[in-house]
Amino acid sequence: EIPYELIVVDLTKGEHKKPDYKEKQPFGQIPYIDDNGFILYESRAIARYLIKNYPEKGTQGLIPSDPKAEALFEQAASIEVSNFNAFAAAVAVEKVFKPRRGLQADEAKVTENIESLKAKLDAYEVILGKQDYLAGNDVTLADLQHLPYGSLLFAAGYGDVITSRENVA
């Protein structure tokens, strides 16, 4: 386990938009880390940094060091960003986050993004029919980066887009 101090930021009070917060995260978003004075924001960058800087904490292999394996990892990370995250995030916004704020989901956006995601996950099904994970037969950070919005697909009532595909599930 990497030592950390969790600092709760109250989004409902706009704490993430205050000047002192934006000094560290200029976009006023979550998360950022302060690792002994080294400030870093964007969750994917933070994850990569922690993996590379704390290998003794059990992060070895999550970013491969062999050049070919690393290239496959980078490919898989790009797949997650381009072919999963945008669509799953859009569904989560409409079906999870908007209702929490008392807003109505735009069902046309949900349908459009679910249909796009289904097509993308069909390609995942082909890839995962040949290997255990997106970058080969070992789990990498690219696989783990699917978890936040993947779990929100279930919360949104669309977990079947994952579970209906044998190799993706």
Coordinates of C-alpha atoms in Angstrom, one line a residue:
E1 CA 0.0 0.0 0.0
I2 CA 1.3 3.4 -0.9
P3 CA 1.0 5.8 2.0
Y4 CA -1.4 8.7 1.4
E5 CA -3.6 11.2 3.1
L6 CA -7.1 11.5 1.6
I7 CA -8.4 15.1 1.5
V8 CA -12.1 15.3 0.9
V9 CA -13.1 18.0 -1.6
D10 CA -16.8 19.1 -1.4
L11 CA -17.9 19.5 -5.0
T12 CA -21.3 20.6 -3.9
K13 CA -19.7 23.6 -2.2
G14 CA -17.4 24.3 -5.2
E15 CA -14.2 23.7 -3.3
H16 CA -12.6 22.4 -6.4
K17 CA -13.2 25.8 -8.1
K18 CA -11.6 27.9 -5.4
P19 CA -8.2 29.7 -6.1
D20 CA -6.2 27.6 -3.7
Y21 CA -7.4 24.4 -5.2
K22 CA -6.9 25.7 -8.8
E23 CA -3.3 26.5 -8.0
K24 CA -2.7 22.8 -7.8
Q25 CA -5.3 21.7 -10.4
P26 CA -5.8 24.5 -12.9
F27 CA -8.9 22.9 -14.4
G28 CA -10.7 22.7 -11.1
Q29 CA -11.2 19.0 -11.3
I30 CA -10.5 15.9 -9.2
P31 CA -8.0 14.3 -8.6
Y32 CA -4.6 15.7 -8.1
I33 CA -1.8 14.5 -5.8
D34 CA 0.9 16.2 -3.9
D35 CA 3.8 13.8 -3.5
N36 CA 6.2 15.6 -1.3
G37 CA 5.8 18.8 -3.2
F38 CA 5.5 17.2 -6.7
I39 CA 2.0 18.2 -7.9
L40 CA 0.4 16.0 -10.6
Y41 CA -3.2 15.9 -11.9
E42 CA -5.2 13.7 -14.3
S43 CA -6.0 10.2 -13.0
R44 CA -4.2 8.3 -15.8
A45 CA -1.0 10.3 -15.2
I46 CA -1.2 9.9 -11.5
A47 CA -1.7 6.1 -11.8
R48 CA 1.4 5.8 -14.1
Y49 CA 3.4 7.9 -11.8
L50 CA 2.5 5.9 -8.7
I51 CA 3.2 2.6 -10.5
K52 CA 6.7 3.7 -11.7
N53 CA 7.7 5.4 -8.4
Y54 CA 6.4 2.8 -6.0
P55 CA 7.2 -0.6 -7.6
E56 CA 8.0 -2.1 -4.1
K57 CA 4.3 -1.5 -3.2
G58 CA 3.1 -4.3 -5.6
T59 CA 2.7 -2.3 -8.8
Q60 CA 5.3 -4.3 -10.8
G61 CA 4.0 -5.4 -14.2
L62 CA 1.1 -3.0 -14.4
I63 CA 3.2 -1.1 -16.9
P64 CA 5.4 -3.6 -18.7
S65 CA 9.1 -2.7 -19.1
D66 CA 9.8 -4.9 -22.2
P67 CA 9.6 -2.7 -25.3
K68 CA 7.1 -4.9 -27.1
A69 CA 5.0 -5.5 -24.0
E70 CA 5.0 -1.8 -23.3
A71 CA 3.9 -1.0 -26.8
L72 CA 1.0 -3.4 -26.4
F73 CA 0.2 -1.8 -23.1
E74 CA 0.2 1.6 -24.7
Q75 CA -2.1 0.3 -27.4
A76 CA -4.5 -1.1 -24.8
A77 CA -4.4 2.2 -22.9
S78 CA -5.4 4.0 -26.1
I79 CA -8.2 1.5 -26.7
E80 CA -9.6 2.3 -23.2
V81 CA -9.5 6.0 -23.8
S82 CA -10.8 6.0 -27.4
N83 CA -13.2 3.0 -27.4
F84 CA -14.5 2.7 -23.9
N85 CA -14.1 5.7 -21.6
A86 CA -15.9 8.4 -23.7
F87 CA -19.0 6.2 -24.3
A88 CA -19.2 4.7 -20.8
A89 CA -18.6 8.2 -19.2
A90 CA -21.4 9.7 -21.3
V91 CA -23.8 7.0 -20.1
A92 CA -22.7 7.5 -16.4
V93 CA -23.3 11.3 -16.7
E94 CA -26.8 10.8 -18.0
K95 CA -27.9 7.9 -15.9
V96 CA -25.9 8.3 -12.6
F97 CA -24.6 11.8 -12.1
K98 CA -27.5 13.8 -13.6
P99 CA -30.2 12.0 -11.5
R100 CA -28.0 12.6 -8.3
R101 CA -28.4 16.3 -9.0
G102 CA -32.1 16.1 -9.7
L103 CA -31.7 16.4 -13.5
Q104 CA -33.3 14.3 -16.2
A105 CA -31.2 12.0 -18.3
D106 CA -31.1 12.6 -22.1
E107 CA -32.2 9.2 -23.2
A108 CA -31.2 9.9 -26.8
K109 CA -27.6 10.4 -25.7
V110 CA -27.8 7.3 -23.6
T111 CA -29.0 5.2 -26.5
E112 CA -26.5 6.6 -28.9
N113 CA -23.6 6.0 -26.5
I114 CA -24.8 2.5 -25.5
E115 CA -25.0 1.5 -29.2
S116 CA -21.6 2.9 -29.9
L117 CA -20.2 1.1 -26.8
K118 CA -21.8 -2.2 -27.9
A119 CA -20.0 -2.0 -31.2
K120 CA -16.7 -1.2 -29.5
L121 CA -17.2 -4.1 -27.0
D122 CA -17.7 -6.4 -29.9
A123 CA -14.2 -5.6 -30.9
Y124 CA -13.0 -6.2 -27.3
E125 CA -14.7 -9.6 -27.5
V126 CA -12.5 -10.5 -30.5
I127 CA -9.4 -9.3 -28.8
L128 CA -10.2 -11.1 -25.5
G129 CA -11.0 -14.2 -27.4
K130 CA -7.3 -14.5 -28.3
Q131 CA -5.7 -13.4 -25.0
D132 CA -6.7 -12.9 -21.4
Y133 CA -6.3 -9.1 -21.2
L134 CA -6.1 -6.2 -23.6
A135 CA -2.3 -6.1 -23.7
G136 CA -1.7 -9.8 -23.6
N137 CA -2.0 -12.5 -21.0
D138 CA -1.1 -10.3 -18.0
V139 CA -3.3 -7.7 -16.3
T140 CA -2.0 -4.1 -16.8
L141 CA -3.1 -0.7 -15.8
A142 CA -5.0 -0.4 -19.1
D143 CA -7.3 -3.2 -17.9
L144 CA -7.8 -1.6 -14.5
Q145 CA -8.6 1.8 -16.0
H146 CA -11.9 0.3 -17.2
L147 CA -13.1 -0.2 -13.7
P148 CA -14.4 3.2 -12.7
Y149 CA -16.8 3.7 -15.6
G150 CA -17.3 0.0 -16.1
S151 CA -18.8 -0.2 -12.6
L152 CA -20.9 2.8 -13.3
L153 CA -22.4 1.0 -16.3
F154 CA -23.8 -1.5 -13.8
A155 CA -25.0 1.3 -11.6
A156 CA -26.7 2.9 -14.6
G157 CA -28.5 -0.4 -15.4
Y158 CA -26.4 -1.2 -18.4
G159 CA -24.1 -3.9 -17.1
D160 CA -25.5 -6.3 -19.7
V161 CA -23.3 -4.6 -22.4
I162 CA -20.4 -6.2 -20.5
T163 CA -21.9 -9.4 -19.2
S164 CA -23.5 -10.4 -22.5
R165 CA -20.0 -10.8 -24.0
E166 CA -18.3 -13.9 -22.7
N167 CA -14.7 -12.8 -23.1
V168 CA -15.4 -9.2 -21.9
A169 CA -17.2 -10.3 -18.8

